[in-house]
PDB file of C-alpha atoms in Angstrom:
ATOM      1  CA  ASN A   1     -72.490  -8.348 -60.831  1.00 56.00           C
ATOM      2  CA  LYS A   2     -70.445  -5.131 -60.605  1.00 56.00           C
ATOM      3  CA  LEU A   3     -70.826  -5.259 -56.819  1.00 60.00           C
ATOM      4  CA  THR A   4     -69.576  -8.827 -56.699  1.00 62.00           C
ATOM      5  CA  GLY A   5     -66.582  -7.919 -58.855  1.00 58.00           C
ATOM      6  CA  ALA A   6     -65.757  -4.902 -56.659  1.00 55.00           C
ATOM      7  CA  ALA A   7     -66.097  -6.968 -53.492  1.00 58.00           C
ATOM      8  CA  THR A   8     -63.826  -9.650 -54.939  1.00 64.00           C
ATOM      9  CA  ALA A   9     -61.254  -7.031 -55.945  1.00 60.00           C
ATOM     10  CA  MET A  10     -61.356  -5.443 -52.476  1.00 61.00           C
ATOM     11  CA  GLY A  11     -61.045  -8.875 -50.905  1.00 60.00           C
ATOM     12  CA  ASN A  12     -57.976  -9.608 -53.026  1.00 62.00           C
ATOM     13  CA  VAL A  13     -56.407  -6.267 -52.056  1.00 58.00           C
ATOM     14  CA  PHE A  14     -57.123  -6.981 -48.386  1.00 59.00           C
ATOM     15  CA  LYS A  15     -55.602 -10.461 -48.671  1.00 64.00           C
ATOM     16  CA  GLY A  16     -52.527  -8.930 -50.314  1.00 57.00           C
ATOM     17  CA  LEU A  17     -52.170  -6.354 -47.524  1.00 58.00           C
ATOM     18  CA  VAL A  18     -52.536  -9.047 -44.874  1.00 56.00           C
ATOM     19  CA  ALA A  19     -49.922 -11.169 -46.635  1.00 56.00           C
ATOM     20  CA  VAL A  20     -47.509  -8.218 -46.737  1.00 55.00           C
ATOM     21  CA  ALA A  21     -48.131  -7.424 -43.061  1.00 55.00           C
ATOM     22  CA  VAL A  22     -47.666 -11.041 -41.985  1.00 55.00           C
ATOM     23  CA  THR A  23     -44.514 -11.384 -44.084  1.00 54.00           C
ATOM     24  CA  GLY A  24     -43.125  -8.163 -42.574  1.00 54.00           C
ATOM     25  CA  ALA A  25     -43.920  -9.314 -39.046  1.00 52.00           C
ATOM     26  CA  LEU A  26     -42.302 -12.703 -39.673  1.00 50.00           C
ATOM     27  CA  ALA A  27     -39.225 -11.033 -41.149  1.00 49.00           C
ATOM     28  CA  GLN A  28     -38.957  -8.782 -38.086  1.00 58.00           C
ATOM     29  CA  MET A  29     -39.278 -11.780 -35.761  1.00 54.00           C
ATOM     30  CA  ALA A  30     -36.618 -13.661 -37.713  1.00 50.00           C
ATOM     31  CA  THR A  31     -34.275 -10.662 -37.597  1.00 55.00           C
ATOM     32  CA  GLY A  32     -34.823 -10.370 -33.831  1.00 53.00           C
ATOM     33  CA  ALA A  33     -34.154 -14.076 -33.345  1.00 52.00           C
ATOM     34  CA  VAL A  34     -30.946 -13.900 -35.389  1.00 51.00           C
ATOM     35  CA  LYS A  35     -29.769 -10.857 -33.395  1.00 54.00           C
ATOM     36  CA  ALA A  36     -30.579 -12.558 -30.083  1.00 52.00           C
ATOM     37  CA  ALA A  37     -28.679 -15.681 -31.144  1.00 57.00           C
ATOM     38  CA  SER A  38     -25.764 -13.527 -32.287  1.00 66.00           C
ATOM     39  CA  ASP A  39     -25.760 -11.654 -28.963  1.00 75.00           C
ATOM     40  CA  VAL A  40     -25.629 -14.934 -27.035  1.00 81.00           C
ATOM     41  CA  ALA A  41     -22.824 -16.273 -29.258  1.00 86.00           C
ATOM     42  CA  GLU A  42     -20.757 -13.094 -28.833  1.00 86.00           C
ATOM     43  CA  ALA A  43     -21.304 -13.053 -25.073  1.00 86.00           C
ATOM     44  CA  GLN A  44     -20.404 -16.762 -24.877  1.00 88.00           C
ATOM     45  CA  ASN A  45     -17.177 -16.138 -26.790  1.00 88.00           C
ATOM     46  CA  LYS A  46     -16.299 -13.322 -24.391  1.00 87.00           C
ATOM     47  CA  ALA A  47     -16.950 -15.538 -21.367  1.00 89.00           C
ATOM     48  CA  ASN A  48     -14.939 -18.406 -22.906  1.00 90.00           C
ATOM     49  CA  LEU A  49     -11.961 -16.106 -23.501  1.00 88.00           C
ATOM     50  CA  VAL A  50     -12.063 -14.614 -20.011  1.00 90.00           C
ATOM     51  CA  PHE A  51     -12.698 -17.778 -17.994  1.00 89.00           C
ATOM     52  CA  GLY A  52     -11.289 -20.572 -20.157  1.00 91.00           C
ATOM     53  CA  ASP A  53     -11.974 -23.951 -18.539  1.00 90.00           C
ATOM     54  CA  ALA A  54     -13.597 -22.192 -15.563  1.00 89.00           C
ATOM     55  CA  VAL A  55     -16.540 -21.000 -17.698  1.00 90.00           C
ATOM     56  CA  THR A  56     -18.792 -23.869 -16.530  1.00 90.00           C
ATOM     57  CA  ALA A  57     -20.102 -22.041 -13.444  1.00 89.00           C
ATOM     58  CA  VAL A  58     -20.877 -18.972 -15.537  1.00 88.00           C
ATOM     59  CA  ASN A  59     -22.672 -21.072 -18.173  1.00 88.00           C
ATOM     60  CA  GLU A  60     -24.789 -22.782 -15.518  1.00 88.00           C
ATOM     61  CA  LEU A  61     -25.864 -19.416 -14.111  1.00 86.00           C
ATOM     62  CA  ALA A  62     -26.576 -18.029 -17.589  1.00 85.00           C
ATOM     63  CA  ALA A  63     -28.694 -21.067 -18.514  1.00 84.00           C
ATOM     64  CA  ALA A  64     -30.971 -20.484 -15.526  1.00 81.00           C
ATOM     65  CA  SER A  65     -30.819 -16.693 -15.705  1.00 75.00           C
ATOM     66  CA  ALA A  66     -34.144 -15.835 -17.319  1.00 60.00           C
ATOM     67  CA  GLN A  67     -36.103 -17.639 -14.642  1.00 65.00           C
ATOM     68  CA  SER A  68     -33.973 -17.131 -11.554  1.00 70.00           C
ATOM     69  CA  LEU A  69     -32.447 -13.704 -12.181  1.00 72.00           C
ATOM     70  CA  GLY A  70     -34.824 -11.999 -14.568  1.00 72.00           C
ATOM     71  CA  GLN A  71     -31.985 -11.383 -17.032  1.00 77.00           C
ATOM     72  CA  THR A  72     -31.258 -12.800 -20.466  1.00 82.00           C
ATOM     73  CA  LYS A  73     -28.590 -15.421 -21.035  1.00 86.00           C
ATOM     74  CA  ALA A  74     -26.662 -12.975 -23.230  1.00 87.00           C
ATOM     75  CA  ALA A  75     -26.782 -10.272 -20.532  1.00 85.00           C
ATOM     76  CA  VAL A  76     -25.501 -12.659 -17.847  1.00 86.00           C
ATOM     77  CA  LEU A  77     -22.686 -13.987 -20.055  1.00 88.00           C
ATOM     78  CA  ASP A  78     -21.656 -10.486 -21.136  1.00 89.00           C
ATOM     79  CA  THR A  79     -21.703  -9.137 -17.594  1.00 87.00           C
ATOM     80  CA  ALA A  80     -19.807 -12.126 -16.257  1.00 90.00           C
ATOM     81  CA  GLY A  81     -17.183 -11.610 -18.950  1.00 92.00           C
ATOM     82  CA  SER A  82     -16.776  -7.951 -18.001  1.00 89.00           C
ATOM     83  CA  LEU A  83     -16.584  -8.730 -14.287  1.00 90.00           C
ATOM     84  CA  GLY A  84     -14.165 -11.578 -14.939  1.00 92.00           C
ATOM     85  CA  SER A  85     -11.855  -9.351 -16.981  1.00 90.00           C
ATOM     86  CA  PHE A  86     -11.854  -6.800 -14.172  1.00 87.00           C
ATOM     87  CA  MET A  87     -11.029  -9.462 -11.566  1.00 87.00           C
ATOM     88  CA  LYS A  88      -8.361 -11.168 -13.650  1.00 89.00           C
ATOM     89  CA  ASN A  89      -6.680  -7.779 -14.094  1.00 87.00           C
ATOM     90  CA  ALA A  90      -6.781  -7.446 -10.310  1.00 83.00           C
ATOM     91  CA  GLY A  91      -4.799 -10.688 -10.076  1.00 86.00           C
ATOM     92  CA  LEU A  92      -7.452 -13.344  -9.475  1.00 88.00           C
ATOM     93  CA  SER A  93      -7.245 -16.734 -11.188  1.00 92.00           C
ATOM     94  CA  ARG A  94      -9.798 -17.735 -13.820  1.00 93.00           C
ATOM     95  CA  ASP A  95     -11.567 -20.004 -11.321  1.00 94.00           C
ATOM     96  CA  ALA A  96     -11.714 -17.306  -8.654  1.00 93.00           C
ATOM     97  CA  ALA A  97     -12.866 -14.707 -11.206  1.00 92.00           C
ATOM     98  CA  ALA A  98     -15.607 -17.053 -12.468  1.00 93.00           C
ATOM     99  CA  ASN A  99     -16.838 -17.837  -8.959  1.00 93.00           C
ATOM    100  CA  MET A 100     -16.779 -14.200  -7.913  1.00 91.00           C
ATOM    101  CA  SER A 101     -18.572 -13.145 -11.121  1.00 91.00           C
ATOM    102  CA  VAL A 102     -21.328 -15.682 -10.474  1.00 91.00           C
ATOM    103  CA  SER A 103     -21.630 -14.525  -6.859  1.00 92.00           C
ATOM    104  CA  LEU A 104     -21.809 -10.850  -7.832  1.00 90.00           C
ATOM    105  CA  ILE A 105     -24.422 -11.456 -10.521  1.00 89.00           C
ATOM    106  CA  GLN A 106     -26.554 -13.395  -8.042  1.00 89.00           C
ATOM    107  CA  LEU A 107     -25.998 -10.675  -5.428  1.00 89.00           C
ATOM    108  CA  SER A 108     -27.078  -7.966  -7.872  1.00 88.00           C
ATOM    109  CA  SER A 109     -30.274  -9.890  -8.587  1.00 87.00           C
ATOM    110  CA  ASP A 110     -30.980 -10.358  -4.864  1.00 89.00           C
ATOM    111  CA  LEU A 111     -30.291  -6.691  -4.083  1.00 90.00           C
ATOM    112  CA  ALA A 112     -32.459  -5.584  -6.991  1.00 88.00           C
ATOM    113  CA  SER A 113     -35.308  -7.762  -5.767  1.00 88.00           C
ATOM    114  CA  PHE A 114     -34.937  -6.542  -2.181  1.00 91.00           C
ATOM    115  CA  HIS A 115     -34.886  -2.874  -3.228  1.00 91.00           C
ATOM    116  CA  ASN A 116     -37.395  -3.250  -6.090  1.00 92.00           C
ATOM    117  CA  ALA A 117     -34.767  -2.084  -8.580  1.00 90.00           C
ATOM    118  CA  ASP A 118     -33.683  -3.190 -12.037  1.00 86.00           C
ATOM    119  CA  PRO A 119     -31.133  -6.069 -11.852  1.00 83.00           C
ATOM    120  CA  SER A 120     -28.949  -4.669 -14.643  1.00 82.00           C
ATOM    121  CA  GLU A 121     -28.883  -1.243 -12.954  1.00 88.00           C
ATOM    122  CA  MET A 122     -27.919  -2.865  -9.656  1.00 89.00           C
ATOM    123  CA  LEU A 123     -25.137  -4.758 -11.372  1.00 86.00           C
ATOM    124  CA  GLN A 124     -23.815  -1.525 -12.864  1.00 88.00           C
ATOM    125  CA  ARG A 125     -23.801  -0.039  -9.366  1.00 90.00           C
ATOM    126  CA  ILE A 126     -21.861  -3.032  -8.032  1.00 89.00           C
ATOM    127  CA  GLN A 127     -19.366  -2.758 -10.899  1.00 87.00           C
ATOM    128  CA  SER A 128     -18.937   0.925 -10.050  1.00 89.00           C
ATOM    129  CA  GLY A 129     -18.287  -0.045  -6.433  1.00 87.00           C
ATOM    130  CA  LEU A 130     -15.629  -2.518  -7.535  1.00 83.00           C
ATOM    131  CA  ALA A 131     -13.991   0.278  -9.506  1.00 83.00           C
ATOM    132  CA  GLY A 132     -13.804   2.381  -6.342  1.00 83.00           C
ATOM    133  CA  GLU A 133     -16.918   4.540  -6.661  1.00 88.00           C
ATOM    134  CA  VAL A 134     -18.774   4.673  -3.357  1.00 87.00           C
ATOM    135  CA  GLU A 135     -21.804   6.787  -4.264  1.00 90.00           C
ATOM    136  CA  PRO A 136     -23.756   4.409  -6.575  1.00 90.00           C
ATOM    137  CA  LEU A 137     -24.372   1.879  -3.772  1.00 89.00           C
ATOM    138  CA  ARG A 138     -24.764   4.310  -0.889  1.00 89.00           C
ATOM    139  CA  ARG A 139     -28.422   4.805  -1.863  1.00 87.00           C
ATOM    140  CA  PHE A 140     -28.995   1.169  -0.936  1.00 88.00           C
ATOM    141  CA  GLY A 141     -27.213   1.383   2.420  1.00 89.00           C
ATOM    142  CA  ILE A 142     -23.928  -0.103   1.190  1.00 88.00           C
ATOM    143  CA  ASP A 143     -20.838   1.740   2.397  1.00 89.00           C
ATOM    144  CA  LEU A 144     -17.720   1.158   0.310  1.00 86.00           C
ATOM    145  CA  SER A 145     -15.681   3.983   1.755  1.00 87.00           C
ATOM    146  CA  ALA A 146     -12.000   3.242   2.402  1.00 86.00           C
ATOM    147  CA  THR A 147     -12.685   3.162   6.146  1.00 89.00           C
ATOM    148  CA  ALA A 148     -15.569   0.701   5.814  1.00 89.00           C
ATOM    149  CA  VAL A 149     -13.618  -1.559   3.450  1.00 88.00           C
ATOM    150  CA  SER A 150     -10.575  -1.563   5.771  1.00 90.00           C
ATOM    151  CA  ALA A 151     -12.744  -2.392   8.773  1.00 91.00           C
ATOM    152  CA  GLU A 152     -14.389  -5.277   6.911  1.00 89.00           C
ATOM    153  CA  ALA A 153     -11.005  -6.607   5.772  1.00 89.00           C
ATOM    154  CA  VAL A 154      -9.831  -6.635   9.409  1.00 91.00           C
ATOM    155  CA  ARG A 155     -13.088  -8.311  10.530  1.00 92.00           C
ATOM    156  CA  LEU A 156     -12.640 -11.018   7.872  1.00 91.00           C
ATOM    157  CA  GLY A 157      -9.006 -11.557   8.821  1.00 90.00           C
ATOM    158  CA  LEU A 158      -7.720 -10.323   5.467  1.00 88.00           C
ATOM    159  CA  ALA A 159      -5.643  -7.537   7.007  1.00 87.00           C
ATOM    160  CA  LYS A 160      -4.384  -6.231  10.310  1.00 90.00           C
ATOM    161  CA  VAL A 161      -5.543  -2.991  11.907  1.00 90.00           C
ATOM    162  CA  GLY A 162      -3.794  -0.008  10.314  1.00 88.00           C
ATOM    163  CA  GLU A 163      -2.379  -2.070   7.433  1.00 89.00           C
ATOM    164  CA  GLU A 164      -2.791  -0.615   3.942  1.00 89.00           C
ATOM    165  CA  LEU A 165      -4.894  -2.930   1.772  1.00 86.00           C
ATOM    166  CA  ASN A 166      -3.766  -4.189  -1.631  1.00 84.00           C
ATOM    167  CA  GLN A 167      -6.228  -4.557  -4.553  1.00 75.00           C
ATOM    168  CA  ASN A 168      -6.992  -8.199  -3.809  1.00 73.00           C
ATOM    169  CA  GLN A 169      -7.755  -7.477  -0.170  1.00 77.00           C
ATOM    170  CA  LYS A 170     -10.050  -4.651  -1.185  1.00 75.00           C
TER     171      LYS A 170
END
């Protein structure tokens, strides 16, 4: 009878430990879910402020991002907001900034896939290139030197040979 009582007591302790572990795991999952939802809400607010009515294209990309780009919705919205701010400061309209942000996020995903690199790292490299840094993309065969950019602007009909480029042309 003492053995039965000891086994019952041990069983009750084990059940209590399992209950504590399960409760802790559920609390951690709930905290993670709340943080993820908060991250998406903050990123959405940022995108709404930057793009205004033009946010639709960004939202469509973000909704499909996990499957098509391998990035979270929050990451896509946040990145788009940062890119959009940069482009609006360069003089682009909200619509143009939204479209260019979507294109650059898709491009970063394609380049990352092609070069077997991390999409968020590739996007950081592209953002660095937009800010005038040439080295981060050189590793991937992308030349953003002043000479290369001027030549491409001429080829695209954005500038004439020898003409100094403004920020929008660049």
